[in-house]
Coordinates of C-alpha atoms and ligand atoms in Angstrom, one line a residue:
X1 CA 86.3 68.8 26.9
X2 CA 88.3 70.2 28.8
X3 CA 88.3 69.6 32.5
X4 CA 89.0 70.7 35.8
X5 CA 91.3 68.3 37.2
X6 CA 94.2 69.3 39.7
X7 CA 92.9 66.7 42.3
X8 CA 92.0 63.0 42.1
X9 CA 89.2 62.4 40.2
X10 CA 85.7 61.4 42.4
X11 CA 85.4 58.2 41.3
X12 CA 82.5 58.0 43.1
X13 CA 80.4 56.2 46.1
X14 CA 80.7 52.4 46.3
X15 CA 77.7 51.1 45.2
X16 CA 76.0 47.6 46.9
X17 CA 75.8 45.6 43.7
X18 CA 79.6 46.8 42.7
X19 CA 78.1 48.2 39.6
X20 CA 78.6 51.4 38.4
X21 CA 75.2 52.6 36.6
X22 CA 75.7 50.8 33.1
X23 CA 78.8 49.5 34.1
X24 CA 77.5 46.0 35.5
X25 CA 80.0 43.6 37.6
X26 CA 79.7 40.0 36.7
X27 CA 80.8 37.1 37.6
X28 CA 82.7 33.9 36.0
X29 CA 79.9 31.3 34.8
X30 CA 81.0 29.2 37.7
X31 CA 80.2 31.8 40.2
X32 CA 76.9 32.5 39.2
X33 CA 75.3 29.3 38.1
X34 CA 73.5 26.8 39.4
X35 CA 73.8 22.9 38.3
X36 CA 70.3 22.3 39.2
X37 CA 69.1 24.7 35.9
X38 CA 69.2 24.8 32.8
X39 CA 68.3 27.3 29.9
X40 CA 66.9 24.4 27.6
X41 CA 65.1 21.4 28.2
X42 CA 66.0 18.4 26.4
X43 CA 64.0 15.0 26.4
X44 CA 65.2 12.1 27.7
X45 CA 67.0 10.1 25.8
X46 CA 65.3 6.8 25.1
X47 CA 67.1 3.7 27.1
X48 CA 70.6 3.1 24.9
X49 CA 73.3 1.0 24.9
X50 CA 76.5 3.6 25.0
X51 CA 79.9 2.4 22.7
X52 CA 82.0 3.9 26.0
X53 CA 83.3 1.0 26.5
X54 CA 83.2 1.2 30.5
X55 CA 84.7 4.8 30.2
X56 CA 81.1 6.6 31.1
X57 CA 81.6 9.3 33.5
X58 CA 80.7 8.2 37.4
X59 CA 80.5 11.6 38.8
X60 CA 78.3 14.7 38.2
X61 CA 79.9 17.0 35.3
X62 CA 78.7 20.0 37.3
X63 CA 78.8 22.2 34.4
X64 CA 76.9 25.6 35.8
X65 CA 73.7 26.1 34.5
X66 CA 71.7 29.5 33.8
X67 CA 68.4 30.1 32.7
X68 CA 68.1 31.9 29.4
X69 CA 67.6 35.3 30.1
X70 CA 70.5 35.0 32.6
X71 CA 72.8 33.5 30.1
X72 CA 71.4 36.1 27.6
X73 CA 72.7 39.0 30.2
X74 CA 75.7 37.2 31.2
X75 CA 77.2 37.7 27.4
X76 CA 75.9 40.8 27.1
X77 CA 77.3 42.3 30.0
X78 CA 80.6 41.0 29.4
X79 CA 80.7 42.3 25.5
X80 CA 80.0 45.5 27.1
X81 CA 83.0 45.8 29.3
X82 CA 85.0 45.2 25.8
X83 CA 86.0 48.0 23.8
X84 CA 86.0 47.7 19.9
X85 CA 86.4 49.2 16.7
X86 CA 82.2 49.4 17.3
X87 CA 82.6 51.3 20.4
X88 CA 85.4 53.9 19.6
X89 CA 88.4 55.3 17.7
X90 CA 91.0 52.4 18.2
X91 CA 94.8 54.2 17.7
X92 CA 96.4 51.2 18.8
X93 CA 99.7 51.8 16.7
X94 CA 100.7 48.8 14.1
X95 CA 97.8 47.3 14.3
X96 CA 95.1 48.5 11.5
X97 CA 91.6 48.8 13.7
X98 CA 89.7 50.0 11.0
X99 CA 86.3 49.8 10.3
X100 CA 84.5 46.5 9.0
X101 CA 81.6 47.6 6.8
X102 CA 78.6 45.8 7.7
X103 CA 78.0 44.7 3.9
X104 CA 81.2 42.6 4.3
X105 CA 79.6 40.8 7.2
X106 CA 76.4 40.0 4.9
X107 CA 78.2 38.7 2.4
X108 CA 80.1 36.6 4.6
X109 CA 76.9 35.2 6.2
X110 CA 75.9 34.0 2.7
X111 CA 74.7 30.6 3.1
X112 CA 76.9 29.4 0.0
X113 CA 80.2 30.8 1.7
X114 CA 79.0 30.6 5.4
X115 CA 77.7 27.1 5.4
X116 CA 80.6 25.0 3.2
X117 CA 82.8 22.3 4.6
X118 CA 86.4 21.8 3.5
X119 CA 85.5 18.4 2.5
X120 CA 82.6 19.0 0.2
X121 CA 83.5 17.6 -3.9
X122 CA 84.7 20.6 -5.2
X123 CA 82.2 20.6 -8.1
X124 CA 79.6 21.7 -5.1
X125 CA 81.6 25.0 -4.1
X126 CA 83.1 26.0 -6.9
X127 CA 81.6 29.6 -6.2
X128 CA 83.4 29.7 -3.1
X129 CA 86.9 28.6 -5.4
X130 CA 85.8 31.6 -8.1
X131 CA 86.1 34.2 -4.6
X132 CA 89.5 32.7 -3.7
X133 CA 90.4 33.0 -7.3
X134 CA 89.3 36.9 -7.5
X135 CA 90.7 37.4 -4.0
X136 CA 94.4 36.3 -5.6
X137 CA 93.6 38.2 -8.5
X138 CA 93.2 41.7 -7.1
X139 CA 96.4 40.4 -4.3
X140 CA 98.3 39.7 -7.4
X141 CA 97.1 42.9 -9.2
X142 CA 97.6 45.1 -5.8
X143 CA 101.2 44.0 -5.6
X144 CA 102.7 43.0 -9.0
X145 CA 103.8 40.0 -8.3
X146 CA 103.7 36.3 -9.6
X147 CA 102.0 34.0 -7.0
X148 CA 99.7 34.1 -3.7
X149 CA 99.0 32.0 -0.9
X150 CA 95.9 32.3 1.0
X151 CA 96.4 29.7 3.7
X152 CA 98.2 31.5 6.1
X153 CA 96.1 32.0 9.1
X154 CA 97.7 35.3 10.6
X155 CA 100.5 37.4 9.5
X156 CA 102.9 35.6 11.5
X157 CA 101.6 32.6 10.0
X158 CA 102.5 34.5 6.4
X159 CA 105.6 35.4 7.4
X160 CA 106.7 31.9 8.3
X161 CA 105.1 30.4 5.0
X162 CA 107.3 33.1 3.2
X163 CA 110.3 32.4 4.9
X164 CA 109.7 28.2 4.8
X165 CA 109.4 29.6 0.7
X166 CA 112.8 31.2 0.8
X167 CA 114.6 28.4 2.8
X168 CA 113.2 25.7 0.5
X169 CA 114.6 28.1 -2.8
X170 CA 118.3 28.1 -0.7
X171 CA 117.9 23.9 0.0
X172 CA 116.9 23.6 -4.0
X173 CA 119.8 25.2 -5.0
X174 CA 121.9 23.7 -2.7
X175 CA 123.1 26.5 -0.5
X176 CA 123.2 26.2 2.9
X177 CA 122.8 30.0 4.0
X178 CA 122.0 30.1 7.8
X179 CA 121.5 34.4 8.5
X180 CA 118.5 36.1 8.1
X181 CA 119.3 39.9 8.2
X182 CA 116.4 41.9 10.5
X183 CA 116.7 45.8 10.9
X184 CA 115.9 47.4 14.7
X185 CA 112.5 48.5 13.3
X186 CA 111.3 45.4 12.3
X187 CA 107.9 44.0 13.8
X188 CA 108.5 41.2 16.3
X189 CA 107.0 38.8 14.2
X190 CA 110.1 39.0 11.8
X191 CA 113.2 38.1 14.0
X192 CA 110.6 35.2 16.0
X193 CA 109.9 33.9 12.2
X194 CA 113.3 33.6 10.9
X195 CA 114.3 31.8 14.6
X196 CA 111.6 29.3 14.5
X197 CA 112.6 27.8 11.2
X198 CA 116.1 27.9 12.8
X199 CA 117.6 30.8 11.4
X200 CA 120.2 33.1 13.4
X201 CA 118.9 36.4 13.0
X202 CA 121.2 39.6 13.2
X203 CA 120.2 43.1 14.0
X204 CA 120.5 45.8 11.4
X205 CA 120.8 49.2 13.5
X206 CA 118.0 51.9 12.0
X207 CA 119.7 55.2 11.2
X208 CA 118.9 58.6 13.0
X209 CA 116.2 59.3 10.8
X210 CA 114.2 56.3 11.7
X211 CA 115.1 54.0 8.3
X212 CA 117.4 51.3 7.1
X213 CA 120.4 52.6 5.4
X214 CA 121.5 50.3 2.4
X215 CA 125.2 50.8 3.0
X216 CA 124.3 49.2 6.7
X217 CA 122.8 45.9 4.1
X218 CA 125.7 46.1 2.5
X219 CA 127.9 45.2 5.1
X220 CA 126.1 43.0 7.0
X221 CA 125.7 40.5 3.6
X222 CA 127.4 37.6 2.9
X223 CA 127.8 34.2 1.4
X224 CA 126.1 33.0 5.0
X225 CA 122.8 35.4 4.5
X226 CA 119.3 33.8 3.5
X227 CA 117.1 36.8 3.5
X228 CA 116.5 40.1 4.9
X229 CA 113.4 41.0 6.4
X230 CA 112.2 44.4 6.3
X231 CA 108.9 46.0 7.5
X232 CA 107.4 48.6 5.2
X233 CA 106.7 51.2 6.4
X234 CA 108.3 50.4 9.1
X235 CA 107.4 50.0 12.8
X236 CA 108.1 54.0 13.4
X237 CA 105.8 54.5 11.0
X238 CA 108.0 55.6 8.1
X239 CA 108.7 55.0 3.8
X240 CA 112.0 52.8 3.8
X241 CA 112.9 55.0 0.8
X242 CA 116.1 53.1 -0.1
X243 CA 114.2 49.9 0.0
X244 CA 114.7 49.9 -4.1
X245 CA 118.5 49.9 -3.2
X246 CA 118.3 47.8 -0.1
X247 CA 116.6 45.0 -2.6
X248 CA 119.6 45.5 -5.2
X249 CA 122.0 45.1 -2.6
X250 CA 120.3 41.7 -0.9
X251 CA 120.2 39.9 -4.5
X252 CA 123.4 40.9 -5.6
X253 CA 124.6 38.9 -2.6
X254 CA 122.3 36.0 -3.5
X255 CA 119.7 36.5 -0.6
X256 CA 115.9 37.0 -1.0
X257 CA 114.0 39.9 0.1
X258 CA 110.7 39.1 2.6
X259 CA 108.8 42.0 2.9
X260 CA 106.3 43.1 5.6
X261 CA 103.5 44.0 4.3
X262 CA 101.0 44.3 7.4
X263 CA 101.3 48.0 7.0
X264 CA 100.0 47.6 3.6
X265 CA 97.3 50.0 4.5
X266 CA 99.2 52.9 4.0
X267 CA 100.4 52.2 0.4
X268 CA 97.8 50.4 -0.8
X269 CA 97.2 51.4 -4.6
X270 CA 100.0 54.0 -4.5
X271 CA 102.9 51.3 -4.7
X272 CA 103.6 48.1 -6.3
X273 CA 105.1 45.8 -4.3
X274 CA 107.0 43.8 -7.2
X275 CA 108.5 47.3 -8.7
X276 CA 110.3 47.4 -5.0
X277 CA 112.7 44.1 -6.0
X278 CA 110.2 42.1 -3.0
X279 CA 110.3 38.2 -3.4
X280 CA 108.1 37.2 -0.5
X281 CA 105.2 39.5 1.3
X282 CA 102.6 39.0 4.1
X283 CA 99.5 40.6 3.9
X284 CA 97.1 40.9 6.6
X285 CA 93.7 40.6 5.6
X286 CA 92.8 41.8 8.7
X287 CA 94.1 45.3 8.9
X288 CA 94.1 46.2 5.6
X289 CA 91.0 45.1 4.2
X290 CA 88.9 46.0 7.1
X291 CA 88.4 42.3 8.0
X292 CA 87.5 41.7 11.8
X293 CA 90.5 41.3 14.3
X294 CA 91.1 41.6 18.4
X295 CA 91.4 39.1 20.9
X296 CA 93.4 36.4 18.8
X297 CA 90.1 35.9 16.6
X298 CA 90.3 35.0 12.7
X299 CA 92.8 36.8 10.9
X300 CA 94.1 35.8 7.2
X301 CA 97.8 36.0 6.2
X302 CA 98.5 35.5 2.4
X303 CA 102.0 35.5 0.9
X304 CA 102.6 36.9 -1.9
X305 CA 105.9 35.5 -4.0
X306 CA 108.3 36.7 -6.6
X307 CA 108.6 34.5 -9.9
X308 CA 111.6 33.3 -8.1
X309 CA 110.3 31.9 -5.3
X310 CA 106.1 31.1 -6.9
X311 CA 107.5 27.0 -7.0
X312 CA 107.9 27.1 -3.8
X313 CA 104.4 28.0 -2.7
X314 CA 102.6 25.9 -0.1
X315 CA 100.0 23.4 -1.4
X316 CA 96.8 23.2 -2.0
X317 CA 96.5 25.7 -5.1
X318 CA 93.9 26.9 -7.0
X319 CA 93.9 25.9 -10.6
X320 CA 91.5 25.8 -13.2
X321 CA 90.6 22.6 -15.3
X322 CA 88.3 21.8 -17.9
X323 CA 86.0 20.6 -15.1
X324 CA 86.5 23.7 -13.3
X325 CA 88.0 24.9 -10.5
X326 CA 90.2 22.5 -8.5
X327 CA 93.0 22.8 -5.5
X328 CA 95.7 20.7 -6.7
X329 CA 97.4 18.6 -3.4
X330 CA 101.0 17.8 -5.5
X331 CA 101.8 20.9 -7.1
X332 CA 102.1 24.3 -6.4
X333 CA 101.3 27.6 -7.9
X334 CA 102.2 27.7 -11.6
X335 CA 102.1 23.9 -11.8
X336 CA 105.6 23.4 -9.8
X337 CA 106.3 20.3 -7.9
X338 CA 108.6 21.9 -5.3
X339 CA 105.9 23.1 -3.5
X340 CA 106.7 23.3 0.4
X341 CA 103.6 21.4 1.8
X342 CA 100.6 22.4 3.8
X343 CA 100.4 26.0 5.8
X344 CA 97.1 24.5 7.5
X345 CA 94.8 22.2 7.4
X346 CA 92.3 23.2 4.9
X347 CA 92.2 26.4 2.7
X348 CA 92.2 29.0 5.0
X349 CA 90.2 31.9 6.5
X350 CA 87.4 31.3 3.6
X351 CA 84.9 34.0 6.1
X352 CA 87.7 36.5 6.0
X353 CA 88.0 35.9 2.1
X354 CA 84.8 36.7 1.7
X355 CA 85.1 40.2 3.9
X356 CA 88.4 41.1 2.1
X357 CA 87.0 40.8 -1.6
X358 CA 83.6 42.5 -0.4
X359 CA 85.7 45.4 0.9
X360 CA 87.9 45.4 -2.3
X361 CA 85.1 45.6 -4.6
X362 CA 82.8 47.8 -2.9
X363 CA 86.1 50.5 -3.1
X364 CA 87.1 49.9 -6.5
X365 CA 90.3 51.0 -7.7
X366 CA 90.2 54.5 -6.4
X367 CA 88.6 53.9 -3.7
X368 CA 91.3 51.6 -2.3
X369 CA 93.9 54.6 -3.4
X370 CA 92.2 57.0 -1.5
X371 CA 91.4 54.4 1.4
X372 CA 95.5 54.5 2.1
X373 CA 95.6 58.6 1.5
X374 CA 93.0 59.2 3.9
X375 CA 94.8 56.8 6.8
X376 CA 98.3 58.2 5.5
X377 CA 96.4 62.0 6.3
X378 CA 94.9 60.8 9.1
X379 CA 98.2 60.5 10.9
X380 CA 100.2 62.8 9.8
X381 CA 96.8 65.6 10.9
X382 CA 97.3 63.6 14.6
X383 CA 100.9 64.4 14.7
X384 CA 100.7 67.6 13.2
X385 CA 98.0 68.6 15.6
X386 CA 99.8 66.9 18.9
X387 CA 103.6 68.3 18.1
X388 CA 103.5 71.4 20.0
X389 CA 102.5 69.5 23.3
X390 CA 104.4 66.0 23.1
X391 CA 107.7 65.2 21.2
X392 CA 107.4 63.4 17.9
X393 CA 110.8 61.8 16.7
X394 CA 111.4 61.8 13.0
X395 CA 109.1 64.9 12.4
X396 CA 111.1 66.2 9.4
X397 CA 110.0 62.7 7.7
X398 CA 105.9 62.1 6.7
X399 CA 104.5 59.7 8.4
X400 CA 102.8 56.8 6.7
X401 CA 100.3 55.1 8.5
X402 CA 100.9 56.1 12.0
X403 CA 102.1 59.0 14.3
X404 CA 105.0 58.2 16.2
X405 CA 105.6 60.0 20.5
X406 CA 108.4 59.7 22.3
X407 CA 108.6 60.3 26.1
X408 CA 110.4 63.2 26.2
X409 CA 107.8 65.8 26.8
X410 CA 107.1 63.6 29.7
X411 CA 110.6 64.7 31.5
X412 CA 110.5 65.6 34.9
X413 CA 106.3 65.2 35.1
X414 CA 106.6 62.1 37.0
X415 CA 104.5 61.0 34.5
X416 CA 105.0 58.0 32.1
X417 CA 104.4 56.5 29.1
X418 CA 102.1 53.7 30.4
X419 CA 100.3 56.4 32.5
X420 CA 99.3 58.1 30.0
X421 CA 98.3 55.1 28.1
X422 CA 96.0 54.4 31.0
X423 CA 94.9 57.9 31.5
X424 CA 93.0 57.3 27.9
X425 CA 91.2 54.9 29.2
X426 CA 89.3 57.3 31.8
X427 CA 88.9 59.4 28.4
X428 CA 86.8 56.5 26.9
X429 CA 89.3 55.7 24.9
X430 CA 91.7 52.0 23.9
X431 CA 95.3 53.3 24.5
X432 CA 98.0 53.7 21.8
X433 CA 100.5 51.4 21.1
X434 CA 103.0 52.0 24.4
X435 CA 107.0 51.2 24.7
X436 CA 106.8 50.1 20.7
X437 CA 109.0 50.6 18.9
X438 CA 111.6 49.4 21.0
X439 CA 114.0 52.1 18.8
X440 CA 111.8 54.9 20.3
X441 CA 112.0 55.8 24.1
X442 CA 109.2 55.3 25.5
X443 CA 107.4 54.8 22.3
X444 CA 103.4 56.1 22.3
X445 CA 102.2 54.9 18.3
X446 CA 98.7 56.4 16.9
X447 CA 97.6 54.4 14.2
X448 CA 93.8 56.4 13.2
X449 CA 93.1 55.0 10.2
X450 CA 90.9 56.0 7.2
X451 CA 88.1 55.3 9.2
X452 CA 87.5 58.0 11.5
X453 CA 85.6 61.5 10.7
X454 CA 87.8 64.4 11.2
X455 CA 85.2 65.1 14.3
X456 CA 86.1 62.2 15.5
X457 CA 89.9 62.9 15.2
X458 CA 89.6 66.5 16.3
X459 CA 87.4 65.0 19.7
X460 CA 90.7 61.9 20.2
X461 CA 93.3 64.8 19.3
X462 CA 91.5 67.1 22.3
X463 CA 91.8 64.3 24.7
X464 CA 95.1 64.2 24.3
X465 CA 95.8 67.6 24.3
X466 CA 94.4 68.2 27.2
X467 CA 96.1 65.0 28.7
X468 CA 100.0 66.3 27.7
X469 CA 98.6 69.9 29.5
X470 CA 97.4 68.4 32.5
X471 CA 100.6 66.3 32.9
X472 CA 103.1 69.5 32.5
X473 CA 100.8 71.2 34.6
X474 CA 101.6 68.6 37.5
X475 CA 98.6 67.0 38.1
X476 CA 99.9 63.4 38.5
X477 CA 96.7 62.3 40.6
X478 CA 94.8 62.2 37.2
X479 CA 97.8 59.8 35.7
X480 CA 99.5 57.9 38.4
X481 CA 96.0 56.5 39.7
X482 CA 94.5 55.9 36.2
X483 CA 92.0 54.3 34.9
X484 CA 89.5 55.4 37.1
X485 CA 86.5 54.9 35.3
X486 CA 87.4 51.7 33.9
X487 CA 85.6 48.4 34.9
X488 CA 88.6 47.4 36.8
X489 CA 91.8 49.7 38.0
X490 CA 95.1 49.2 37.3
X491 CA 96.4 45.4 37.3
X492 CA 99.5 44.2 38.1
X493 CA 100.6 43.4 34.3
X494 CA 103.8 41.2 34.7
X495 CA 102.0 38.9 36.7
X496 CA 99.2 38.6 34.4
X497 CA 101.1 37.9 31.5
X498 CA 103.6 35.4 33.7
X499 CA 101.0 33.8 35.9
X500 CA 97.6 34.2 34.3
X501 CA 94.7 32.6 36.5
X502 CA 93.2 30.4 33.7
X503 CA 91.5 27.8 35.9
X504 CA 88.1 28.3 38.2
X505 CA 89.3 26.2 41.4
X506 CA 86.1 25.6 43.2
X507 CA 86.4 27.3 46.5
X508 CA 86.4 24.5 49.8
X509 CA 83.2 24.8 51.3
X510 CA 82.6 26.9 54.4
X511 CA 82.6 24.5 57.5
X512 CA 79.8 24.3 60.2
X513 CA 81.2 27.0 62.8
X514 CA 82.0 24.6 66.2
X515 CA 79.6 23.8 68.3
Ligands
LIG601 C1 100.3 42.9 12.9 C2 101.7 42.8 12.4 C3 102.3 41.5 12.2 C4 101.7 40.2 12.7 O1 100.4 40.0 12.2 P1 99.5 39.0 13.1 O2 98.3 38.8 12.2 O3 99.2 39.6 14.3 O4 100.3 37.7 13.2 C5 103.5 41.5 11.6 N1 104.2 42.6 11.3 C6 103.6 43.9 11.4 C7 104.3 45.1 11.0 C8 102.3 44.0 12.0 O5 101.8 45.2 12.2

């Protein structure tokens, strides 16, 4: 494991193809397809009279064309240049890349829940209602509380269904609060939430040790404050431990409490949610219970509510009649009629239902406890085994789910946080979390999870190790030039978040040379 590296790494000869052994270069569709084939060969259509009105295309569509074993290689090559939860230990900090157990993927390619439409008559899929009903059952049971939504499509999307909740409770009873209260350590998500439903958001400073203090509530609460919005545990990856207090506080002054739950992971079975004074809580399907996630795919959100704030749920819900199960379009959970409307179109993520609940029963009870002790271990062995060579802030406090680096072990290397980060990449390895929290300088967050083997931690923890020694030992090469191994080298980021290329422009043909 540990190398010989006080030069630049050989990243060895250039190679005709641009490959590099397994590594394969490939180009966009449009580059290396042909319009004259095709992978499949379909009849012609018999002579028909089209309904376009005039509006047929004139021109050639010129879609690229490949035959099937090229197409085949073409997807194949790309998935390999992507890294997953399939390929490697994933820390990237906040997140939840755990493991997706292949049993949840059969049971989600169950004709009965793979195959339904949201418009079927509901007597047809009324085992596909009975899952979303024993989904919100074991939500309800994990976190104590009165009501669940499953609509929400991500755990933004639950956070602003939670929030529309908590807005439409102020407008019932009349007040016309405009502040929602958001600590330093708070996810993104949370301040962008409460804006986009038009709230002003003020900042809560975090305390040395990393947490809210409830005397900081306190004084930022008033007669003008909706809600506070807390993430638990929080972004650095602790407890809030006054969050019992913090919840007094925010009803006393007549404000909800929205709790984040996407870190859920680390408490799950060890805390009920409802016993902490929440009203309103995201969960993400999709970190905690091991459902799929990356790249903007599927993810599933549901809220759960306090009794206060059940009425308010979104609509459709899920209620059972003497003909069975139905989702009710005019009411909302517990048969209110305030209900705030439609999250989404249909009923949600139904194939990440299916995962969650196949991942929730296959643990059980216990299992589920010790699913959160093992990721809660899991970070606090990283941290532990990483402290002597990088600088963890807030060491005297556990960690939860994650293990929080600062840069300062980094001083006077040259070195930085987002070399590092790419640095892991040469190691085989997704980088952490970088620069997040925004609390932390030059924040590096480990999130393990329950999934990996201690060989598997002890193998990322060497990496690292030997990493923070190379960087004190002044071999920036390894760092400032990194990745090397990686299909591509370093980009230039800003511009390709600000001014992505999204468009193939077909390039001007190449003119006759003069005569
Ligand atoms: C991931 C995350 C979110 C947002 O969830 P998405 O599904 O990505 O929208 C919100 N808060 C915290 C703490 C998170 O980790």
């Amino acid at each position: 494991m540990v190398s010989d590296t006080t030069s630049v790494p050989y990243a060895g000869p250039q190679t005709f193809t641009g490959n590099r052994a397994l590594d394969l270069e490939e180009g966009l569709l449009f580059e290396i397809g042909r319009t004259e084939v095709t992978g499949v060969d379909v009849p012609e259509p018999a002579p028909f009279k089209d309904r376009l009105g005039g509006h047929a295309r004139t021109a050639p569509l010129e879609l690229p064309g490949l035959s099937e074993p090229e197409a085949m290689r073409h997807y194949v090559r790309l998935s390999r240049m992507n890294y997953g939860i399939d390929s490697g230990l994933f820390p990237l900090g906040s997140c939840t890349m755990k493991h997706n157990p292949r049993l949840n993927e059969k049971m989600a390619r169950l004709p009965g829940f793979a195959d339904v439409h949201p418009l079927q008559p509901l007597s047809t899929v009324q085992g596909a209602l009975g899952l979303m009903g024993e989904l919100s059952r074991y939500l309800l049971e994990l976190t104590g509380m009165q009501a669940v939504a499953l609509q929400p499509k991500a755990g933004a999307h639950g956070e602003l269904c939670g929030m529309m909740a908590i807005k439409a409770a102020h407008e019932a009873s009349g007040s016309k609060r405009h502040v929602v209260l958001v600590p330093e350590s708070a996810h993104g998500t949370n301040p962008a939430t409460a804006a986009l439903i038009g709230y002003e958001v003020r900042s809560i400073p975090a305390r040395a040790d990393g947490t809210v203090d409830p005397e900081a509530v306190k004084a930022a609460l008033g007669p003008e404050v909706a809600a506070l919005m807390l993430t638990n545990p929080n972004t650095c990856g602790l407890f809030e431990r006054d969050v019992v207090a913090i919840a007094e506080a925010v009803h006393a002054a007549g404000a909800y409490f929205y709790s984040d739950g996407a870190n859920f992971n680390a408490i799950l079975g060890k805390v009920r949610i409802a016993d902490l004074g929440v009203d309103a809580m995201h969960i993400n399907l999709h970190k905690t219970f091991s459902t799929p996630h990356g790249g903007g795919g599927p993810g599933a959100g549901p809220v759960v509510l306090s009794a206060a704030l059940a009425p308010f749920a979104p609509v459709p819900a899920l209620v059972a009649t003497a003909d069975g199960l139905a989702l009710v379009e005019d009411q909302g959970a517990d048969g209110a009629q305030q209900a705030l409307g439609r999250m989404s179109a249909f009923h949600g993520q139904m194939g990440m239902f299916v995962r969650a609940l196949s991942w929730m029963l296959s643990h059980g009870a216990d299992g589920m406890r010790q699913a959160s002790e093992d990721a809660v271990l899991s970070a606090n062995y990283i941290r532990a085994c990483l402290m002597d060579v990088m600088s963890a802030p807030f060491a005297e406090r556990p960690a939860m789910h994650e293990a929080l680096f600062d840069d300062a072990w980094l001083a006077g290397t040259g070195i930085s946080t987002l070399d590092v980060a790419k640095a892991l990449i040469d190691e085989g390895y997704h980088p952490m979390t970088v620069y997040f929290p925004l609390v932390v300088h030059g924040a590096m967050l480990i999130e393990p999870t329950e999934s990996e083997s201690k060989a598997s931690l002890d193998l990322f923890i060497a990496a690292l190790r030997d990493l923070a020694l190379a960087a004190k030992a002044g071999d920036k090469a390894r760092f400032l030039g990194a990745p090397y191994y990686a299909p591509r080298r370093r980009l230039d980021e800003t511009r390709a978040a600000r001014a992505p290329v999204l468009r193939w422009v077909k390039p001007e043909p190449i003119p006759d040379a003069a005569e």
